[in-house]
Every structure is written in structure tokens, then in C-alpha cells.
Tab-separated table of C-alpha atoms in Angstrom:
chain	number	residue	atom	x	y	z
L	36	MET	CA	5.296	26.774	-241.157
L	37	LYS	CA	5.371	30.283	-241.562
L	38	PHE	CA	5.046	32.938	-238.918
L	39	LYS	CA	3.018	36.018	-239.338
L	40	TYR	CA	5.138	38.050	-237.312
L	41	SER	CA	8.414	37.138	-235.436
L	42	CYS	CA	10.975	39.193	-233.240
L	43	LEU	CA	13.477	37.515	-234.869
L	44	SER	CA	14.834	36.962	-238.428
L	45	ARG	CA	15.789	33.759	-239.863
L	46	ARG	CA	19.294	35.549	-240.747
L	47	ARG	CA	19.169	36.691	-236.873
L	48	PHE	CA	18.446	33.196	-235.352
L	49	LEU	CA	21.333	31.436	-237.466
L	50	SER	CA	23.648	33.785	-236.897
L	51	TRP	CA	22.807	33.408	-232.927
L	52	LEU	CA	22.912	29.624	-233.124
L	53	GLY	CA	26.343	29.432	-234.910
L	54	GLY	CA	27.678	31.957	-232.754
L	55	GLY	CA	26.483	30.505	-229.580
L	56	TRP	CA	27.679	26.734	-230.627
L	57	LEU	CA	31.266	28.439	-231.959
L	58	ALA	CA	31.247	30.117	-228.362
L	59	THR	CA	30.371	26.775	-226.197
L	60	PHE	CA	33.046	25.048	-228.874
L	61	VAL	CA	35.893	27.659	-227.785
L	62	CYS	CA	35.010	27.480	-224.136
L	63	SER	CA	35.456	23.705	-223.628
L	64	LEU	CA	38.890	24.223	-225.440
L	65	ILE	CA	39.948	26.870	-222.998
L	66	TYR	CA	38.511	24.936	-220.574
L	67	PRO	CA	41.530	22.357	-219.692
L	68	LEU	CA	43.781	24.894	-220.064
L	69	PHE	CA	42.195	26.961	-217.488
L	70	LYS	CA	42.374	24.532	-215.161
L	71	ALA	CA	46.112	23.497	-215.847
L	72	ILE	CA	46.903	26.793	-215.071
L	73	THR	CA	46.719	26.709	-210.927
L	74	PRO	CA	48.398	23.641	-209.693
L	75	PRO	CA	46.669	21.536	-206.882
L	76	TYR	CA	48.091	22.709	-203.256
L	77	ARG	CA	46.780	21.212	-200.590
L	78	GLU	CA	48.034	22.338	-197.399
L	79	PRO	CA	49.140	19.534	-194.650
L	80	ASP	CA	46.372	18.027	-192.339
L	81	GLU	CA	49.119	17.419	-190.132
L	82	VAL	CA	52.713	17.580	-189.348
L	83	VAL	CA	54.445	15.539	-187.456
L	84	LEU	CA	57.473	16.316	-185.211
L	85	LEU	CA	59.151	14.110	-182.043
L	86	ILE	CA	58.831	14.892	-178.610
L	87	LYS	CA	62.638	14.823	-177.973
L	88	GLU	CA	63.044	17.673	-180.868
L	89	VAL	CA	60.980	19.845	-178.507
L	90	ILE	CA	61.230	18.805	-175.041
L	91	GLU	CA	64.256	21.351	-174.717
L	92	LEU	CA	62.522	24.211	-175.761
L	93	GLN	CA	62.744	26.717	-173.412
L	94	PRO	CA	59.503	28.980	-172.036
L	95	ASN	CA	58.854	31.781	-174.245
L	96	SER	CA	60.838	30.474	-177.078
L	97	VAL	CA	59.838	29.226	-180.391
L	98	LYS	CA	60.904	26.481	-182.916
L	99	TYR	CA	60.207	27.208	-186.660
L	100	PHE	CA	58.950	24.068	-188.574
L	101	SER	CA	57.915	23.562	-191.924
L	102	TRP	CA	53.657	23.483	-192.166
L	103	GLY	CA	53.614	22.366	-195.912
L	104	ILE	CA	55.382	25.444	-197.846
L	105	LYS	CA	55.229	27.913	-195.278
L	106	PRO	CA	56.893	28.010	-191.855
L	107	GLY	CA	55.103	27.128	-189.000
L	108	ILE	CA	55.764	28.386	-185.542
L	109	LEU	CA	55.825	26.106	-182.183
L	110	LYS	CA	56.013	28.205	-179.004
L	111	ARG	CA	56.367	27.230	-175.740
L	112	ASN	CA	54.163	29.513	-173.266
L	113	ASP	CA	55.354	30.618	-169.696
L	114	ASP	CA	52.884	27.617	-168.228
L	115	GLY	CA	55.047	25.091	-170.418
L	116	GLN	CA	52.030	24.622	-173.115
L	117	LEU	CA	52.679	24.289	-176.318
L	118	ILE	CA	50.900	26.402	-179.144
L	119	ALA	CA	51.293	26.674	-182.585
L	120	PHE	CA	50.599	29.000	-185.641
L	121	VAL	CA	51.029	29.245	-189.727
L	122	GLY	CA	53.781	31.671	-189.322
L	123	VAL	CA	52.578	33.919	-192.144
L	124	CYS	CA	51.065	37.545	-191.351
L	125	THR	CA	47.535	37.777	-192.113
L	126	HIS	CA	47.929	41.389	-193.879
L	127	LEU	CA	49.963	40.423	-196.924
L	128	ASP	CA	51.181	37.199	-196.692
L	129	CYS	CA	54.916	37.851	-194.897
L	130	ASN	CA	56.731	35.248	-192.993
L	131	VAL	CA	56.888	36.667	-189.409
L	132	GLN	CA	59.103	36.329	-186.460
L	133	TYR	CA	59.184	35.631	-182.702
L	134	LEU	CA	60.778	38.492	-180.608
L	135	PRO	CA	61.156	36.753	-177.027
L	136	GLU	CA	62.796	40.421	-175.491
L	137	LYS	CA	59.536	41.628	-176.588
L	138	ARG	CA	57.023	38.792	-176.192
L	139	LYS	CA	55.782	39.616	-179.414
L	140	PHE	CA	55.673	38.431	-183.033
L	141	PHE	CA	56.788	40.821	-185.875
L	142	CYS	CA	56.062	41.033	-189.307
L	143	ALA	CA	59.089	43.051	-191.131
L	144	CYS	CA	57.096	44.072	-193.923
L	145	HIS	CA	54.694	46.727	-192.809
L	146	GLU	CA	55.337	46.619	-188.901
L	147	GLY	CA	52.684	44.240	-187.791
L	148	TRP	CA	52.550	43.152	-184.215
L	149	TYR	CA	50.755	40.499	-182.384
L	150	ASP	CA	51.020	39.602	-179.005
L	151	GLU	CA	52.651	36.436	-176.833
L	152	ASN	CA	49.473	34.544	-178.079
L	153	GLY	CA	49.509	35.376	-182.072
L	154	LEU	CA	46.501	38.455	-181.350
L	155	ASN	CA	47.070	41.260	-183.540
L	156	ILE	CA	47.936	44.682	-181.464
L	157	ALA	CA	49.274	46.696	-183.873
L	158	GLY	CA	50.420	47.806	-187.410
L	159	PRO	CA	47.873	46.852	-190.115
L	160	PRO	CA	47.217	43.113	-189.595
L	161	PRO	CA	43.835	42.544	-189.778
L	162	LYS	CA	43.741	39.094	-188.212
L	163	PRO	CA	45.293	37.368	-185.296
L	164	LEU	CA	47.871	34.396	-186.672
L	165	ARG	CA	46.395	31.343	-187.358
L	166	ARG	CA	46.270	28.930	-184.557
L	167	LEU	CA	47.319	25.185	-185.587
L	168	PHE	CA	46.635	22.515	-182.838
L	169	VAL	CA	49.098	20.556	-180.870
L	170	TYR	CA	48.813	17.003	-179.626
L	171	GLU	CA	50.888	15.244	-177.634
L	172	GLU	CA	50.984	11.187	-178.638
L	173	SER	CA	53.427	8.875	-176.870
L	174	ASP	CA	56.592	10.224	-178.104
L	175	HIS	CA	55.275	12.398	-181.367
L	176	LEU	CA	53.987	15.486	-181.238
L	177	ILE	CA	51.329	15.921	-183.889
L	178	ILE	CA	50.599	19.531	-185.092
L	179	ARG	CA	46.696	19.559	-186.927
L	180	ARG	CA	44.919	21.950	-188.745
L	181	GLU	CA	41.684	21.422	-187.334
L	182	GLU	CA	40.823	20.613	-183.744
L	183	LYS	CA	40.783	17.011	-182.974
L	184	ALA	CA	36.913	16.206	-182.952
C	129	MET	CA	20.728	70.111	-236.846
C	130	ILE	CA	19.384	66.576	-238.082
C	131	ASN	CA	22.075	66.011	-240.105
C	132	ARG	CA	24.657	66.645	-237.916
C	133	HIS	CA	23.460	64.645	-235.278
C	134	LYS	CA	23.610	61.583	-238.011
C	135	ASN	CA	27.010	62.500	-238.775
C	136	LEU	CA	27.931	62.711	-235.826
C	137	ARG	CA	26.239	58.841	-234.603
C	138	GLU	CA	28.221	57.348	-237.752
C	139	LYS	CA	31.589	58.507	-236.631
C	140	LYS	CA	30.850	56.421	-233.438
C	141	GLY	CA	30.141	53.466	-234.984
C	142	ASN	CA	33.385	53.656	-236.756
C	143	PHE	CA	35.764	54.136	-233.643
C	144	TRP	CA	37.471	51.320	-234.397
C	145	GLU	CA	37.604	51.888	-238.024
C	146	GLU	CA	38.816	55.417	-237.780
C	147	ARG	CA	41.770	54.346	-235.568
C	148	LEU	CA	42.747	51.195	-236.964
C	149	GLY	CA	41.347	51.094	-240.520
C	150	LEU	CA	40.678	46.969	-240.458
C	151	ARG	CA	38.648	47.582	-243.610
C	152	ALA	CA	41.793	47.998	-245.562
C	153	ILE	CA	42.807	44.379	-244.495
C	154	ILE	CA	39.550	43.170	-245.276
C	155	ASN	CA	39.133	44.715	-248.918
C	156	PHE	CA	42.789	43.032	-249.612
C	157	LEU	CA	41.271	39.513	-248.175
C	158	ARG	CA	38.105	40.037	-250.316
C	159	GLN	CA	39.954	40.588	-253.494
C	160	LYS	CA	42.347	38.072	-252.939
C	161	LYS	CA	41.334	35.276	-254.967
C	162	VAL	CA	41.904	31.503	-254.469
C	163	PRO	CA	42.339	28.943	-257.396
C	164	LEU	CA	39.325	26.302	-257.441
C	165	SER	CA	40.497	23.162	-259.159
C	166	GLU	CA	40.979	19.747	-258.120
C	167	HIS	CA	44.501	20.785	-256.544
C	168	THR	CA	42.638	23.076	-254.108
C	169	ILE	CA	43.026	20.929	-251.281
C	170	TRP	CA	46.475	21.261	-250.677
C	171	LEU	CA	46.027	24.781	-250.044
C	172	TYR	CA	44.387	23.999	-246.836
C	173	THR	CA	47.646	22.590	-245.674
C	174	GLY	CA	49.243	26.016	-245.084
C	175	SER	CA	46.676	27.357	-242.590
C	176	LEU	CA	46.490	24.010	-241.148
C	177	ILE	CA	50.166	24.339	-239.967
C	178	LEU	CA	49.425	27.672	-238.669
C	179	LEU	CA	46.416	26.065	-236.502
C	180	PHE	CA	48.466	23.248	-235.216
C	181	LEU	CA	51.471	25.827	-234.518
C	182	ALA	CA	48.848	27.722	-232.096
C	183	VAL	CA	47.922	24.814	-230.661
C	184	GLN	CA	51.564	24.355	-229.973
C	185	VAL	CA	52.035	27.543	-228.610
C	186	ILE	CA	49.443	27.541	-226.035
C	187	THR	CA	49.540	24.505	-224.619
C	188	GLY	CA	53.541	24.932	-224.736
C	189	ILE	CA	53.219	27.732	-222.804
C	190	VAL	CA	50.874	25.567	-220.194
C	191	LEU	CA	53.563	22.885	-220.089
C	192	ALA	CA	56.316	25.451	-219.789
C	193	LEU	CA	54.644	26.648	-216.238
C	194	TYR	CA	55.469	23.341	-214.371
C	195	TYR	CA	58.538	22.539	-216.872
C	196	LYS	CA	61.936	22.756	-215.438
C	197	PRO	CA	64.791	22.205	-217.648
C	198	THR	CA	67.413	20.519	-215.327
C	199	VAL	CA	68.859	17.226	-215.279
C	200	ALA	CA	67.517	16.787	-211.239
C	201	GLU	CA	64.132	17.881	-211.869
C	202	ALA	CA	63.104	17.154	-215.574
C	203	HIS	CA	61.632	14.085	-215.556
C	204	ALA	CA	60.250	14.577	-212.431
C	205	SER	CA	58.514	17.728	-213.527
C	206	VAL	CA	57.040	16.022	-216.671
C	207	ARG	CA	55.691	13.496	-214.416
C	208	ARG	CA	53.948	15.898	-212.084
C	209	ILE	CA	52.343	17.450	-214.806
C	210	MET	CA	50.911	14.030	-216.137
C	211	THR	CA	50.107	13.009	-212.531
C	212	GLU	CA	49.470	15.726	-210.314
C	213	ILE	CA	48.466	18.872	-212.884
C	214	PRO	CA	44.452	19.146	-213.095
C	215	LEU	CA	44.427	18.046	-217.185
C	216	GLY	CA	48.070	18.479	-217.803
C	217	TRP	CA	48.101	14.920	-219.405
C	218	ILE	CA	45.715	15.896	-221.886
C	219	ILE	CA	47.932	19.113	-222.555
C	220	ARG	CA	51.222	17.377	-222.848
C	221	SER	CA	49.131	14.805	-224.847
C	222	VAL	CA	47.964	17.414	-227.157
C	223	HIS	CA	51.215	19.159	-227.194
C	224	PHE	CA	52.720	15.754	-228.456
C	225	TRP	CA	50.086	14.685	-231.091
C	226	SER	CA	49.792	18.465	-232.257
C	227	ALA	CA	53.872	18.350	-232.959
C	228	THR	CA	53.064	15.023	-234.610
C	229	GLY	CA	50.303	16.485	-236.744
C	230	MET	CA	52.257	19.618	-237.855
C	231	ILE	CA	55.196	17.637	-239.222
C	232	ALA	CA	52.708	15.340	-240.916
C	233	THR	CA	50.983	18.612	-242.815
C	234	VAL	CA	54.186	20.365	-243.301
C	235	PHE	CA	55.485	17.437	-244.850
C	236	VAL	CA	52.408	17.172	-247.143
C	237	HIS	CA	52.414	20.928	-247.560
C	238	MET	CA	55.847	20.540	-248.980
C	239	ILE	CA	55.055	17.706	-251.095
C	240	SER	CA	52.290	18.713	-253.259
C	241	ILE	CA	54.379	22.489	-253.813
C	242	TRP	CA	57.310	20.136	-254.915
C	243	LEU	CA	55.282	17.831	-257.092
C	244	LEU	CA	52.754	20.972	-258.426
C	245	LYS	CA	55.902	23.265	-258.966
C	246	SER	CA	54.421	25.477	-257.240
C	247	TYR	CA	57.718	26.984	-256.629
C	248	ARG	CA	58.421	28.187	-259.908
C	249	ARG	CA	58.794	31.778	-261.074
C	250	PRO	CA	58.075	33.979	-258.941
C	251	ARG	CA	57.973	32.041	-256.191
C	252	GLU	CA	61.328	30.778	-255.587
C	253	LEU	CA	62.022	32.750	-252.502
C	254	THR	CA	58.729	31.098	-251.075
C	255	TRP	CA	59.990	28.044	-251.140
C	256	MET	CA	63.281	28.852	-249.932
C	257	THR	CA	61.905	30.318	-246.599
C	258	GLY	CA	59.754	26.905	-246.444
C	259	VAL	CA	62.596	24.484	-246.732
C	260	PHE	CA	64.162	26.521	-243.472
C	261	LEU	CA	60.487	26.630	-242.014
C	262	LEU	CA	60.971	22.513	-242.549
C	263	ILE	CA	64.449	22.431	-240.863
C	264	ILE	CA	62.922	24.594	-238.243
C	265	THR	CA	60.120	22.491	-237.449
C	266	LEU	CA	62.228	18.981	-236.996
C	267	GLY	CA	64.570	21.099	-235.052
C	268	PHE	CA	61.700	21.918	-232.679
C	269	GLY	CA	60.820	17.729	-232.886
C	270	PHE	CA	63.982	16.805	-232.195
C	271	SER	CA	64.754	19.508	-229.344
C	272	GLY	CA	61.419	18.573	-227.375
C	273	TYR	CA	62.003	15.099	-228.160
C	274	LEU	CA	65.075	15.965	-225.140
C	275	LEU	CA	63.117	17.532	-222.800
C	276	PRO	CA	61.049	14.694	-220.848
C	277	TRP	CA	64.697	13.745	-219.995
C	278	ASP	CA	63.674	9.540	-220.793
C	279	SER	CA	65.823	6.803	-221.733
C	280	LEU	CA	64.895	6.959	-224.989
C	281	SER	CA	65.111	10.675	-225.609
C	282	LEU	CA	68.396	10.457	-224.123
C	283	ALA	CA	69.309	7.932	-226.602
C	284	ALA	CA	67.821	9.947	-229.332
C	285	THR	CA	69.981	13.157	-228.687
C	286	LYS	CA	72.968	11.364	-228.076
C	287	VAL	CA	72.808	9.479	-231.698
C	288	GLY	CA	71.213	13.310	-233.585
C	289	THR	CA	74.094	15.248	-231.922
C	290	ASP	CA	76.696	13.422	-232.917
C	291	ILE	CA	75.730	12.989	-236.618
C	292	PRO	CA	76.888	16.276	-237.621
C	293	ARG	CA	80.514	15.480	-236.015
C	294	VAL	CA	81.535	13.898	-239.777
C	295	ILE	CA	80.620	16.940	-241.769
C	296	PRO	CA	84.559	18.486	-242.810
C	297	LEU	CA	85.459	21.404	-241.011
C	298	ILE	CA	82.686	22.632	-239.016
C	299	GLY	CA	81.094	19.230	-238.113
C	300	GLY	CA	82.390	19.002	-234.623
C	301	TRP	CA	81.705	22.821	-233.462
C	302	ILE	CA	78.209	22.198	-234.766
C	303	SER	CA	78.361	19.139	-232.245
C	304	LYS	CA	79.638	20.921	-229.571
C	305	PHE	CA	77.247	23.803	-230.113
C	306	LEU	CA	73.829	21.627	-230.134
C	307	ARG	CA	75.342	19.584	-227.117
C	308	GLY	CA	77.199	22.534	-225.012
C	309	GLY	CA	80.252	20.303	-224.560
C	310	GLU	CA	81.788	17.096	-225.715
C	311	ASP	CA	79.211	15.215	-224.338
C	312	VAL	CA	75.242	15.206	-223.864
C	313	GLY	CA	74.683	15.970	-220.095
C	314	ALA	CA	72.952	18.938	-218.163
C	315	ASP	CA	73.970	21.851	-220.128
C	316	THR	CA	72.468	20.100	-223.248
C	317	LEU	CA	69.000	19.638	-222.087
C	318	THR	CA	69.300	23.454	-220.802
C	319	ARG	CA	70.424	24.424	-224.248
C	320	PHE	CA	67.488	22.234	-225.836
C	321	TYR	CA	65.172	23.895	-223.454
C	322	LEU	CA	66.642	27.336	-224.756
C	323	PHE	CA	66.096	26.347	-228.476
C	324	HIS	CA	62.628	24.741	-228.156
C	325	ILE	CA	61.081	27.663	-226.416
C	326	CYS	CA	63.051	30.939	-227.299
C	327	LEU	CA	65.243	30.711	-230.561
C	328	LEU	CA	63.241	28.356	-232.728
C	329	PRO	CA	59.931	30.272	-232.097
C	330	LEU	CA	61.731	33.399	-232.466
C	331	MET	CA	62.771	32.042	-235.746
C	332	ILE	CA	59.664	30.316	-236.852
C	333	PHE	CA	57.635	33.799	-236.188
C	334	LEU	CA	59.969	35.724	-238.237
C	335	LEU	CA	60.011	32.772	-241.259
C	336	ILE	CA	56.658	32.652	-241.379
C	337	GLY	CA	55.591	36.091	-241.143
C	338	PHE	CA	57.961	36.825	-244.313
C	339	HIS	CA	56.515	33.414	-246.195
C	340	ILE	CA	53.403	34.795	-245.535
C	341	PHE	CA	53.927	38.320	-246.736
C	342	LEU	CA	55.350	36.567	-250.234
C	343	ILE	CA	52.297	34.869	-250.531
C	344	GLN	CA	50.160	38.011	-250.372
C	345	LYS	CA	52.801	39.462	-252.548
C	346	LEU	CA	52.638	36.992	-255.184
C	347	GLY	CA	49.113	35.233	-254.975
C	348	ILE	CA	48.275	32.095	-255.133
C	349	SER	CA	49.825	29.929	-257.760
C	350	HIS	CA	47.879	28.289	-260.118
C	351	PRO	CA	48.086	24.650	-261.396
C	352	LEU	CA	50.949	24.375	-264.069
C	353	LYS	CA	48.847	22.034	-266.218
C	354	TYR	CA	46.117	24.978	-266.534
C	355	GLU	CA	48.750	27.492	-266.745
C	356	MET	CA	50.339	25.703	-269.669
C	357	ARG	CA	47.002	25.324	-271.609
C	358	GLY	CA	46.133	29.190	-270.858
C	359	ILE	CA	43.061	27.769	-268.966
C	360	LYS	CA	41.372	29.885	-266.731
C	361	VAL	CA	40.637	28.115	-263.447
C	362	PRO	CA	37.849	29.486	-261.555
C	363	GLU	CA	38.360	31.691	-258.459
C	364	ILE	CA	37.104	32.327	-255.243
C	365	PRO	CA	37.109	35.253	-252.815
C	366	PHE	CA	39.882	34.237	-249.531
C	367	TRP	CA	37.125	36.276	-247.224
C	368	PRO	CA	34.577	34.746	-246.681
C	369	ASP	CA	34.618	31.874	-248.823
C	370	PHE	CA	38.039	30.237	-248.680
C	371	VAL	CA	38.225	31.106	-245.087
C	372	LEU	CA	34.590	29.192	-244.327
C	373	ARG	CA	36.365	26.093	-246.471
C	374	GLU	CA	38.986	26.148	-244.187
C	375	ALA	CA	37.271	26.763	-240.946
C	376	ARG	CA	35.906	23.035	-241.630
C	377	VAL	CA	39.182	21.958	-241.950
C	378	TRP	CA	39.978	23.587	-238.547
C	379	LEU	CA	36.981	21.685	-236.926
C	380	ILE	CA	37.934	18.187	-238.128
C	381	ALA	CA	41.848	18.965	-237.228
C	382	LEU	CA	40.852	19.898	-233.793
C	383	GLY	CA	38.550	16.923	-233.119
C	384	VAL	CA	40.756	14.620	-234.656
C	385	LEU	CA	43.576	15.821	-232.481
C	386	ILE	CA	41.717	16.119	-229.381
C	387	THR	CA	40.358	12.328	-229.583
C	388	VAL	CA	43.674	11.156	-230.720
C	389	ALA	CA	45.342	12.486	-227.672
C	390	ILE	CA	42.444	11.588	-225.112
C	391	PHE	CA	42.468	7.808	-225.909
C	392	PHE	CA	46.394	7.535	-227.126
C	393	PRO	CA	47.809	9.878	-224.320
C	394	ARG	CA	51.691	10.457	-224.899
C	395	SER	CA	53.548	8.175	-221.896
C	396	LEU	CA	56.837	9.175	-220.080
C	397	GLY	CA	59.570	6.444	-220.245
C	398	PRO	CA	61.919	5.513	-217.375
C	399	GLN	CA	63.883	8.528	-216.029
C	400	ALA	CA	67.652	9.098	-218.533
C	401	ASP	CA	70.431	7.574	-217.012
C	402	LEU	CA	73.811	9.039	-218.461
C	403	MET	CA	75.761	5.704	-217.017
C	404	ALA	CA	73.096	3.521	-218.572
C	405	PRO	CA	73.457	0.960	-221.621
C	406	THR	CA	71.093	2.498	-224.803
C	407	PRO	CA	67.617	0.176	-224.356
C	408	ALA	CA	67.504	-2.136	-227.637
C	409	GLY	CA	65.774	-1.469	-230.548
C	410	ILE	CA	65.451	2.102	-230.225
C	411	LYS	CA	64.172	4.784	-233.273
C	412	PRO	CA	63.999	8.042	-234.015
C	413	GLU	CA	60.640	9.350	-234.085
C	414	TRP	CA	58.823	8.791	-237.593
C	415	TYR	CA	59.840	11.933	-239.404
C	416	PHE	CA	63.655	10.938	-238.930
C	417	LEU	CA	63.130	7.114	-239.587
C	418	PHE	CA	64.025	7.892	-243.922
C	419	LEU	CA	67.538	9.420	-242.766
C	420	PHE	CA	67.918	6.853	-239.933
C	421	GLN	CA	67.195	4.022	-242.265
C	422	THR	CA	69.615	5.412	-244.860
C	423	LEU	CA	72.304	5.785	-242.359
C	424	LYS	CA	71.852	2.074	-242.100
C	425	LEU	CA	72.526	1.326	-244.899
C	426	PHE	CA	75.689	2.431	-245.252
C	427	PRO	CA	78.586	0.148	-245.025
C	428	SER	CA	81.080	1.249	-242.272
C	429	GLN	CA	84.000	2.200	-244.793
C	430	ILE	CA	83.485	2.740	-248.317
C	431	ILE	CA	86.822	3.034	-250.180
C	432	PHE	CA	88.861	5.827	-248.288
C	433	ILE	CA	85.875	7.466	-246.752
C	434	SER	CA	83.698	6.521	-243.983
C	435	GLY	CA	80.511	4.989	-244.655
C	436	GLU	CA	78.751	7.792	-242.608
C	437	THR	CA	80.696	10.331	-243.872
C	438	LEU	CA	79.545	9.340	-247.403
C	439	ALA	CA	75.943	9.208	-246.194
C	440	ILE	CA	75.684	12.703	-244.484
C	441	LEU	CA	77.277	14.602	-247.094
C	442	ILE	CA	74.930	12.879	-249.813
C	443	ILE	CA	71.850	13.642	-247.756
C	444	LEU	CA	73.470	17.692	-247.546
C	445	LEU	CA	74.058	17.636	-251.149
C	446	PHE	CA	70.185	16.618	-251.851
C	447	LEU	CA	69.130	19.033	-248.998
C	448	GLY	CA	71.030	21.835	-250.742
C	449	LEU	CA	69.391	20.765	-254.478
C	450	PHE	CA	66.022	20.788	-252.414
C	451	PHE	CA	66.889	24.229	-251.604
C	452	PHE	CA	67.600	25.436	-254.912
C	453	LEU	CA	65.144	23.343	-256.754
C	454	PRO	CA	63.136	26.435	-258.027
C	455	LEU	CA	66.381	27.479	-259.510
C	456	ILE	CA	67.383	24.291	-261.061
C	457	ASP	CA	63.603	23.533	-262.326
C	458	ASN	CA	63.683	26.649	-264.223
C	459	GLN	CA	61.460	25.192	-267.148
C	460	PRO	CA	59.125	23.483	-265.199
C	461	ALA	CA	56.895	23.112	-268.737
C	462	ARG	CA	59.664	21.538	-270.632
C	463	LYS	CA	61.614	18.139	-270.558
C	464	LYS	CA	63.605	18.748	-267.911
C	465	GLY	CA	60.869	19.754	-265.719
C	466	LYS	CA	59.483	16.465	-266.386
C	467	ILE	CA	62.472	14.790	-265.638
C	468	ILE	CA	62.915	16.630	-262.482
C	469	THR	CA	59.262	15.617	-261.516
C	470	ALA	CA	60.696	11.537	-262.299
C	471	ILE	CA	63.274	12.072	-259.800
C	472	SER	CA	61.274	13.850	-256.992
C	473	VAL	CA	58.786	10.969	-257.386
C	474	ILE	CA	61.541	8.474	-256.819
C	475	ILE	CA	62.803	10.482	-253.988
C	476	ILE	CA	59.555	10.770	-252.108
C	477	ILE	CA	58.743	6.973	-252.984
C	478	TYR	CA	62.443	6.294	-251.503
C	479	ALA	CA	61.628	8.306	-247.955
C	480	ILE	CA	58.285	6.595	-247.542
C	481	ALA	CA	59.591	3.152	-248.235
C	482	MET	CA	62.253	3.756	-245.949
C	483	THR	CA	60.057	4.859	-243.588
C	484	ILE	CA	57.718	1.873	-243.385
C	485	TRP	CA	60.821	-0.596	-243.798
C	486	SER	CA	62.152	0.958	-240.583
C	487	LEU	CA	58.502	0.756	-238.716
C	488	PHE	CA	57.971	-2.899	-239.405
C	489	GLU	CA	61.568	-4.114	-239.087
């Protein structure tokens, strides 16, 4: 069948068909390479410590633990309660430290300050430190990513 | 006014041409002619090798993102590539099968040029760089084989790096250079990784560049039998006619490569243990089998020289003759040339027979 008018010449149509097929083919080759470039990293759902490891933790002091491949910070408040943070600055990913005498978390990279509850109070950090959730179960201390339902 | 406007637009369209002048290359490739005969099929092997090499570079870079060249971590890092990295197993399998394809194609490329005597004057240097490229390609295979650090690769490397020892004078040093000391160990692994991803790639790219330059400079050789009879073989332009034909071959090769890589994925043996006895029935990869079998044929002592030494010296002698073949075979159309062809055929049949024998032993 021959059209009287066409917006596309046969050559143009075939070029697009061929080119489109080639592009799809190349994409299918690139896809697995692209997938393999980033390794899977899942941060832990929970980290378990022993109660006896933290029993001597004094009020207004902290204990560092491994939260996957980042530092976690466990802190005992004045009322004896344990709270936990991901010890990474919300500004540009530097590891923070707790300064008990100032009762503040400090990030040395760009002078970021958080108060003793992890709230950003001075410097560039845009958000509070990320909180983790602490549960005591018999002789274990469980630090979870999410609040227990 | 209208004219001036038109000139301006033309210049705009020629933006890249004005700066890069790529049209000269296209024109060169259009004028480059490829002889069309029953032997044209062998001409595809060259670009097929380049295709496999490109696949090796790309998949190799992705593998190198995760591979760790230390005795403690090598095996575990390859295991991680196979199990944890998204589609990592396909990448590694393609890397393995593409290496196999590259080596196989190199052999076919070499044999076709060898028997068709395409190395004859003035293409001697092209052949000689080709022999170096063959050795480098086998070096890639040999060095890459160790990197997963499994028990088979350790045994193969121990044997392979021990062989040069029998070469008089420099043999001991070569073995030490390859191993990074007296024995295969942690330094060997790091060193082989360096060979595999740095030294050999540098060498192969330099040599391929020179090899291809020579091919462009000298043009593609016409089959000897037509040249002798003075028959003019029909020719087609390299661009776009021949490239289109090559593209067909690449597509088929890529399809086969990926299919084979997925259905026959490369496995990973148990981690190498420097103290463990060698597993029974070990063999090198198929491309070393003819040498492996040859070495087994020689008795331990022949008159005053050890069988192994004699075997290695004979192999080296053949390699030397092979390298200088274009100079030896300087009358390809005469009787001398025919005798050389007959000897060549015998050598090729010998290598294939040894490989098959070793495979089914």
C-alpha cells in the first residue's frame, strides 16, 4: 500500500527503527554494568549489646558502638535513661563526638554543635542527630533502627 | 545579505568538523579497500579480538571495583562479587568467557595469517608485533587465572612460574621476577594483579596501536594465490560496507558470549591453601594444554640434559622461529614456502591433537 502523503520517508523510518533497536540493545548491555557499580549496603535493623557492658556507663557519658559501618553513640542521661544516636553529622557525614563538660555533641569538620539530646543548636547542621531506639531485654540491650511496634 | 547569512549557518553546522576534522578519517576509511574473496571471513577475527578486548576492559573495571589483591581477601572478595554484588556473577562470567573467546579468536587470527602467508613482504613487522600480542594475551590469561586465589589457580601458577627456571642463565631470575621471591605467595598475587590490570594493558594498547597503524599503512593483504596468478580480487570500501559486515559478526559474538556466560557461569573453587597438597587431576586452561601435554611427553632425563629443560628449549626455539617466520619464509610462492606451509600444518595438527588428548585423558 502506498500513502499519498507521509510525514516520514521510508529511509527515515528505517533509520529510526534501526537506531532505536541499537539504542535499546546497548542499554540492555549497560544495565548490568550499572547495577554492579553500587554494592548493596543495608544498615543493620538492630545491634545487640550486653547490659553488663553498659551498666557502668555514668550519667552524662557516652559509649561508642558499631552501627553497621558507622559509629553509634549510646548516652546515659542524668535521669539514668539510655538514648542512642547514629554518630554522624547531618551536615556532611563527619563522625561527631560527645563533649561531656560542655554537654554537647560536636562535629569538628565545620564546627557543628548539637545539644545533649542531639538537637542541632549551632553551626551548619540542618537536622538533629538521627535517633536510634533502645530496648532492654533480660540481659541484652537492643538498639533498633525503628521504634518497636 | 542573504548569502552572508547562509555562510554563517554552514559554518555552524560544521562546528565539529572545523575543530576536529574527522572527515579526513572517514575519507581515509572510505578509500581503504578490503579484498573480497573466500578468505575474507578471516579478516573479521581482528576486529572480533578488539571487541572481546573492549568487553574485558569494561567488565574488568567493574570487577576491580570490588576485587582485593591480597591473600587474606582475594577469595572472599571474588565470592562477594559472585553472591552479593548485583549481577556481579554475570560480569565475572562474561569476563571469563570473553577472555576465552579472545584467546580462541587470537589463535584463529594467527593461524589464518600463518597459513595464508599474509605476513609476507612488507608485512613482517605486523606479524612480529602480532607474536608479541599473542604472548601478552596468554599472559593476561595466565595472570588473571591466579586472581580468584582458589586451589586450582594456585597450583597452575606454581607450575607456570616454575617452568622458566630451566632456561639457562636468566631462567632463575625470570621465575623470581614472576613470583616475587623464591616461592608463590602473597607477593605473587599482588604482582599478578599489577601485571593483569596495569603492565599488560599498557603493553597491549601500545602494541595494538602499532599493529593497527601498520595495517592502515600497508593495507590489507590480498590472498597469495590470486596475487601469484595476477588475478585482481574484487574490493569493497572499509567504510561503510565492511564495517557493516563486521557489525554482524560483533552482534552474533556478543549474543553468544552473554548466552554462554549466563548458562555456564564461571564457578569459584575452594580457597587456595599454600600448605595443602595439590588437588588430583589438575590441568591448565585449554590454551596451555598443548604445552602441558608436550612437557609430559618428555622423559625426566635425556642423555645429559633433563627432559624438561630440553622440552622448554625446543619450545623456545620454535617460538623464535615463529617470530622470525616472515624472514625465514621469504619465498612464499616457491618450493621453500610450500615446505614451510606443510611444516606449519603439521605443527598446528600436533597442537590440536595434544590439546584433545589432554582434554580426554
